[in-house]
mmCIF file of C-alpha atoms and ligand atoms in Angstrom:
data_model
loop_
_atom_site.group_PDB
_atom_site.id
_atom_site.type_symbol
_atom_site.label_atom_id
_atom_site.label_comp_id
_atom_site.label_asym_id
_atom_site.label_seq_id
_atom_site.Cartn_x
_atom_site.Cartn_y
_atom_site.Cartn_z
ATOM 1 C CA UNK Z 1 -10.400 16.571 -4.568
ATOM 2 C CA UNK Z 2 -10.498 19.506 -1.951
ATOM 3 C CA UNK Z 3 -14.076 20.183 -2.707
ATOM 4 C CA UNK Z 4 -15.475 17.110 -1.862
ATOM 5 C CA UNK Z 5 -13.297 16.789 1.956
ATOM 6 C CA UNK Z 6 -14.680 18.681 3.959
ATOM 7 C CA UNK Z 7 -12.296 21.422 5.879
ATOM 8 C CA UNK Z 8 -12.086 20.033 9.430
ATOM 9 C CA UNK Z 9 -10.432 16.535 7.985
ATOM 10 C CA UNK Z 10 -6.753 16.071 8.921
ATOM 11 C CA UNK Z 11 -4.122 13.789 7.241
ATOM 12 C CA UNK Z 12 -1.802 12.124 9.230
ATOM 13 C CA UNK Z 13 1.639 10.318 7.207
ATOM 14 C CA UNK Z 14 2.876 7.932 8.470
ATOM 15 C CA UNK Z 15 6.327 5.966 7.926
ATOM 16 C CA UNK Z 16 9.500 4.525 8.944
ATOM 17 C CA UNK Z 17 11.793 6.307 7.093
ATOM 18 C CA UNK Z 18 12.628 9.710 7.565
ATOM 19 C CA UNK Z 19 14.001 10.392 4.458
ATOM 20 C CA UNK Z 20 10.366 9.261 2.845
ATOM 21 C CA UNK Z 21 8.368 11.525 5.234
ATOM 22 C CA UNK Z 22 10.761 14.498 4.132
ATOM 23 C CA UNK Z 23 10.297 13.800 0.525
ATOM 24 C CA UNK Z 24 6.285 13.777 1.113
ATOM 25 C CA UNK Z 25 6.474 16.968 3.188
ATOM 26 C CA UNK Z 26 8.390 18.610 -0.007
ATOM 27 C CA UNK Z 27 6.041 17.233 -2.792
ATOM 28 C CA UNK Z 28 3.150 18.420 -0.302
ATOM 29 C CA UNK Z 29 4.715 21.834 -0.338
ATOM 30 C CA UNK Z 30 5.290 21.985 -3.581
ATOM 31 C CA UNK Z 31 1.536 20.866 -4.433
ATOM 32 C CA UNK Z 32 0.162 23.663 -2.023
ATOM 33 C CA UNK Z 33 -1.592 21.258 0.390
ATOM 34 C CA UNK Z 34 -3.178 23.570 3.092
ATOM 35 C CA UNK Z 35 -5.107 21.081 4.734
ATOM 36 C CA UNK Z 36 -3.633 20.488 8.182
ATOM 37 C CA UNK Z 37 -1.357 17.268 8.448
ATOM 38 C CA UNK Z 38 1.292 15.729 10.319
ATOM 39 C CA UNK Z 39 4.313 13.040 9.410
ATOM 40 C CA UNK Z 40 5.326 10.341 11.616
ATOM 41 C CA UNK Z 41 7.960 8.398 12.023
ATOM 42 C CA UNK Z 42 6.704 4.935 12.852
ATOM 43 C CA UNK Z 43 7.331 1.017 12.189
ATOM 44 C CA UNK Z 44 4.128 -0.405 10.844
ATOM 45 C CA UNK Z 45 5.022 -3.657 12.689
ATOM 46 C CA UNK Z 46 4.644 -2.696 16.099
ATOM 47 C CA UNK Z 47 0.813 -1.248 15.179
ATOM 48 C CA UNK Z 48 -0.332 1.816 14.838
ATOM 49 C CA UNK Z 49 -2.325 4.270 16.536
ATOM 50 C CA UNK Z 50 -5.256 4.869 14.533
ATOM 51 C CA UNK Z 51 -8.466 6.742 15.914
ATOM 52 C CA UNK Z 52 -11.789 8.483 14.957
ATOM 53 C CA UNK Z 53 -10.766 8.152 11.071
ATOM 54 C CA UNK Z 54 -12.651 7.732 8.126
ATOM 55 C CA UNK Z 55 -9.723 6.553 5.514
ATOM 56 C CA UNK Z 56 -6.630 4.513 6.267
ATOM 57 C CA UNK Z 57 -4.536 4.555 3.082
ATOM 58 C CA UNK Z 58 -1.810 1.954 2.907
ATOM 59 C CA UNK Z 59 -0.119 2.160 -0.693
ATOM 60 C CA UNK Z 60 2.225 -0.532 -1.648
ATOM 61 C CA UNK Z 61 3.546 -1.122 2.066
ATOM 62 C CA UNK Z 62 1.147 -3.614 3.754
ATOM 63 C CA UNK Z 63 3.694 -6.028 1.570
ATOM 64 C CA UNK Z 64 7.055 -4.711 3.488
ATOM 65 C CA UNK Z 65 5.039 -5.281 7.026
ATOM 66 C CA UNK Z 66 6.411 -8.694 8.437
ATOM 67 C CA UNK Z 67 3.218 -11.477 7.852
ATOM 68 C CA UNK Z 68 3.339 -12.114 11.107
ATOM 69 C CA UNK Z 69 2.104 -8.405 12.046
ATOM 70 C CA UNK Z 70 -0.399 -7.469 9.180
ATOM 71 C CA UNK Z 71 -3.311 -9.103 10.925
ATOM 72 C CA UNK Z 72 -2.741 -7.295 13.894
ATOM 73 C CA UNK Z 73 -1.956 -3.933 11.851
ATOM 74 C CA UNK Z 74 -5.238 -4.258 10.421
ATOM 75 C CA UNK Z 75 -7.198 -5.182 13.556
ATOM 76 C CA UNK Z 76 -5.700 -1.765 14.990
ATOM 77 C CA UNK Z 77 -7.351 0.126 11.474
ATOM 78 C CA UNK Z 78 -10.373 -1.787 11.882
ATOM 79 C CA UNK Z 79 -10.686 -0.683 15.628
ATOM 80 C CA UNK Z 80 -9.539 3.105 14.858
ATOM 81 C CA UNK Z 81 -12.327 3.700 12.169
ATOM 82 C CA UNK Z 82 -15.374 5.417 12.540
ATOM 83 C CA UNK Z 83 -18.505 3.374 11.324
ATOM 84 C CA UNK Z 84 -18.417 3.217 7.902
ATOM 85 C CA UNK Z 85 -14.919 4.100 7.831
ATOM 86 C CA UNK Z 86 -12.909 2.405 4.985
ATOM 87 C CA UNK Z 87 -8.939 1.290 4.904
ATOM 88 C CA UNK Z 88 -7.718 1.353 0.950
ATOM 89 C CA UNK Z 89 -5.180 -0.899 0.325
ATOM 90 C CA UNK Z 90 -2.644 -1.245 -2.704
ATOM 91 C CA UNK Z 91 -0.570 -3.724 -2.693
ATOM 92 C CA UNK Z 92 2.174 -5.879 -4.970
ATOM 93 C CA UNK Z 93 0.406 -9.368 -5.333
ATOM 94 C CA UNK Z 94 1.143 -12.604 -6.705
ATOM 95 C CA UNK Z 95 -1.257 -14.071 -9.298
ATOM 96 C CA UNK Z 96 -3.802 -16.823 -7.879
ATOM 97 C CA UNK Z 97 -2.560 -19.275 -10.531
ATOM 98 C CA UNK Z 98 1.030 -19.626 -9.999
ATOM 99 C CA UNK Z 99 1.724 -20.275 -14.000
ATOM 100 C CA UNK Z 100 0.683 -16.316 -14.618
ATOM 101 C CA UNK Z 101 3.240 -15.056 -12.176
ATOM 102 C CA UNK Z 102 6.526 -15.520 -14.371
ATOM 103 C CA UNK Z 103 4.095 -13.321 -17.575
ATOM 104 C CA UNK Z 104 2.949 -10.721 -15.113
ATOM 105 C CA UNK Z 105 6.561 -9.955 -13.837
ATOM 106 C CA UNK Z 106 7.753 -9.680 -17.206
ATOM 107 C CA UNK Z 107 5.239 -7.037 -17.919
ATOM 108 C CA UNK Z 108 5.488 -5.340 -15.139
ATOM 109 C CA UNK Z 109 9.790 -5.515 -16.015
ATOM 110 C CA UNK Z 110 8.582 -4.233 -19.856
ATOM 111 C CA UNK Z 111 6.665 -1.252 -18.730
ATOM 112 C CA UNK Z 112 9.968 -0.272 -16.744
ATOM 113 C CA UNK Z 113 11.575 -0.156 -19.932
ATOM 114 C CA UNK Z 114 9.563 1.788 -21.307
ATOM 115 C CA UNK Z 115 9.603 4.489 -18.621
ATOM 116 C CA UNK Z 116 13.392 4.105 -19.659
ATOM 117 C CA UNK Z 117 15.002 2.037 -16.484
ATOM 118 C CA UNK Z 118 17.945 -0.110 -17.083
ATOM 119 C CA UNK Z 119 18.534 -3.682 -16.779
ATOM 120 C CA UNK Z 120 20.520 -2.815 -14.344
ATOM 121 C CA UNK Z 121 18.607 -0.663 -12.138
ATOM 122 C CA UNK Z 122 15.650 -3.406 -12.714
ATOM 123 C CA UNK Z 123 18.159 -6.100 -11.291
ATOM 124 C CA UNK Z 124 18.911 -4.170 -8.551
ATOM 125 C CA UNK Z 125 15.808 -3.160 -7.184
ATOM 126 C CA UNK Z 126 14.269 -6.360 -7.575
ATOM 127 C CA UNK Z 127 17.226 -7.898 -5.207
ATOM 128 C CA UNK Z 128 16.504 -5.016 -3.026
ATOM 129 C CA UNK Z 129 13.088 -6.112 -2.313
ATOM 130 C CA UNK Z 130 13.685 -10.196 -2.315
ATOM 131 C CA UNK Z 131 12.625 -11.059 1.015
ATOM 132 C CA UNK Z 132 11.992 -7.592 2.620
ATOM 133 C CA UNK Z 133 8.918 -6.952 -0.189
ATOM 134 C CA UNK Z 134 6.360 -10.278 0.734
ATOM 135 C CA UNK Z 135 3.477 -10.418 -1.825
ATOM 136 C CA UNK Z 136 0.478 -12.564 -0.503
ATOM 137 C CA UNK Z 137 -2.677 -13.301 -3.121
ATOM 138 C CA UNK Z 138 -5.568 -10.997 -3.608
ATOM 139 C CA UNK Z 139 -7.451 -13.320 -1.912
ATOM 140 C CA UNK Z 140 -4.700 -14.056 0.753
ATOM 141 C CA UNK Z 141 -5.114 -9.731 1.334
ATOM 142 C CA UNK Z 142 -9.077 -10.177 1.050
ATOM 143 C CA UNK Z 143 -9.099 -12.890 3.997
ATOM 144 C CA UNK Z 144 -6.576 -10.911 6.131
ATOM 145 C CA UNK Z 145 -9.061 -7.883 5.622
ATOM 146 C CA UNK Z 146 -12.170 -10.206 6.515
ATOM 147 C CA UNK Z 147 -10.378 -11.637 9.360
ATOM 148 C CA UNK Z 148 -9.348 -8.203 10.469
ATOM 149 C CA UNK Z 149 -13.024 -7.376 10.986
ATOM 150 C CA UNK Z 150 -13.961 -5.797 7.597
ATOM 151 C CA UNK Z 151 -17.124 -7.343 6.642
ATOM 152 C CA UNK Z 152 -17.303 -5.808 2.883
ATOM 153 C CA UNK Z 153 -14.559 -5.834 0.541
ATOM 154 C CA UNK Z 154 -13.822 -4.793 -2.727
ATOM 155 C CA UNK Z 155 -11.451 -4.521 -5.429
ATOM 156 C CA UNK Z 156 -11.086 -1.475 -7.805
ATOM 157 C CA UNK Z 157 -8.095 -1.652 -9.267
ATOM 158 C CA UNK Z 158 -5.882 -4.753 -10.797
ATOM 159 C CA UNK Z 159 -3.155 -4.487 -13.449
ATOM 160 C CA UNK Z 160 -1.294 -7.659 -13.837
ATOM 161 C CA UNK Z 161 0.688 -8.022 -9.950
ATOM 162 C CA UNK Z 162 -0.663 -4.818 -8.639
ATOM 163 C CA UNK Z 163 -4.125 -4.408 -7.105
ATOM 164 C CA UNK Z 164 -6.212 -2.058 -4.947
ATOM 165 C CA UNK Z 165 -8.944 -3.391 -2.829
ATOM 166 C CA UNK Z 166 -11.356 -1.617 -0.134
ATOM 167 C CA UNK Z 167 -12.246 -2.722 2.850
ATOM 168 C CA UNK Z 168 -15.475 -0.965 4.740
ATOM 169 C CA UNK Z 169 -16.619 -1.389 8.269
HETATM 170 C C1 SAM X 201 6.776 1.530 -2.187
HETATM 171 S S1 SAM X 201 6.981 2.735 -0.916
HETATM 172 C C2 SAM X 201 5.392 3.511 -0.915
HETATM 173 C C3 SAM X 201 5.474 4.885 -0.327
HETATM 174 C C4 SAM X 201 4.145 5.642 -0.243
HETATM 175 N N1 SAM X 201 3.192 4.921 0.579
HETATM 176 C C5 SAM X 201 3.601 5.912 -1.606
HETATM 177 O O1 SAM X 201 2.571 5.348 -1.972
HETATM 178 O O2 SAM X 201 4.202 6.705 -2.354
HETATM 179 C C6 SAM X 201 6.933 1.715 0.536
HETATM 180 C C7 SAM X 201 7.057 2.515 1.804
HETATM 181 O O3 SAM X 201 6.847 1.650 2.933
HETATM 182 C C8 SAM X 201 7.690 2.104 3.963
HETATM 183 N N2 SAM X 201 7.819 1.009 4.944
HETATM 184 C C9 SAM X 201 8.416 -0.168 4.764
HETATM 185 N N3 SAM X 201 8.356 -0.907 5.892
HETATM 186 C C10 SAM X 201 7.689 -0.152 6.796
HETATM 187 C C11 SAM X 201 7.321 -0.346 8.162
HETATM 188 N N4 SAM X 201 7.623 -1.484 8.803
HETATM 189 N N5 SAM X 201 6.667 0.636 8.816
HETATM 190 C C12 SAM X 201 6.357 1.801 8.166
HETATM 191 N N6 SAM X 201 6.675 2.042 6.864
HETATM 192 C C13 SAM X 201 7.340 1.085 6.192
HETATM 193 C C14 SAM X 201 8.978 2.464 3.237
HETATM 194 O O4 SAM X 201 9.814 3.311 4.013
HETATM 195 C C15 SAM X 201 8.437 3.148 1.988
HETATM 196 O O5 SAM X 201 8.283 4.526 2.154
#
């Protein structure tokens, strides 16, 4: 991946845990990131400060921002991006057609098993996330995107209640 970024790019982190950002600064250690970067602590639902960058990552936590803020988060991306810039968004989703919803959760509950998690530990986490975790439709996330100021979106990724879409300015 290095070779294709070139040198003078920075990464900036950004969350509002602590505890998360010290667990990325470890695994970034322990991968032998050079680049330059910095971790902040921040609460997505107050905005961010976003300027002059060319990628805005936001993996699985869009969904966790309250629905009230995510237009607004995005409007701050869309207005921190260079031309051409692009925000990359993966996200939790619920299925356009209600009736797959109940199959995809299942799956998604299966392949946990398989990666050997317990009933338990499934139960648990999913009442963790009722009500903090909001899922909105791919195309729910596509209009938020549009509305944001993205004019071409994309999706690249979907498997079952998971997706990845691109936005581009
Ligand atoms: C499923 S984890 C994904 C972590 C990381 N982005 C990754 O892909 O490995 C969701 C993350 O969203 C963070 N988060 C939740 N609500 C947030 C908010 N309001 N502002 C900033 N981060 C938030 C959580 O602390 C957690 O680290």
């Amino acid at each position: 991946m290095n070779e294709t970024i070139p040198d003078h790019i920075r990464f900036i982190g950004v969350d509002d845990s602590a505890d998360m950002l010290d667990k990325c600064n470890a695994k970034l250690k322990d991968a032998g990131f050079k680049r330059p970067f910095s971790l902040k602590v921040a609460d997505l639902n107050k905005g961010v400060e976003v300027s002059n960058a060319s990628v805005v990552v936001l993996c699985l936590t869009l969904q966790f921002v309250r629905p009230i803020n995510r237009e607004r988060l995005l409007k701050n991306i869309f207005d921190g991006l260079l031309p051409d810039g692009v925000v990359i968004v993966v996200e939790k989703i619920l299925a356009e057609d209600s009736a797959f919803n109940r199959d995809f959760i299942k799956y998604y509950y299966d392949m946990k098993r398989r990666n050997h998690y317990s009933d338990m530990e499934i139960a648990q986490k999913r009442e963790a996330l009722e009500n903090v975790l909001i899922p909105y439709k791919l195309s729910e996330n596509i209009t938020l995107l549009r509305n944001a100021g993205f004019s071409h979106c994309e999706v690249f990724f979907k498997w079952y209640n998971f997706t990845g879409f691109i936005g581009k300015k």
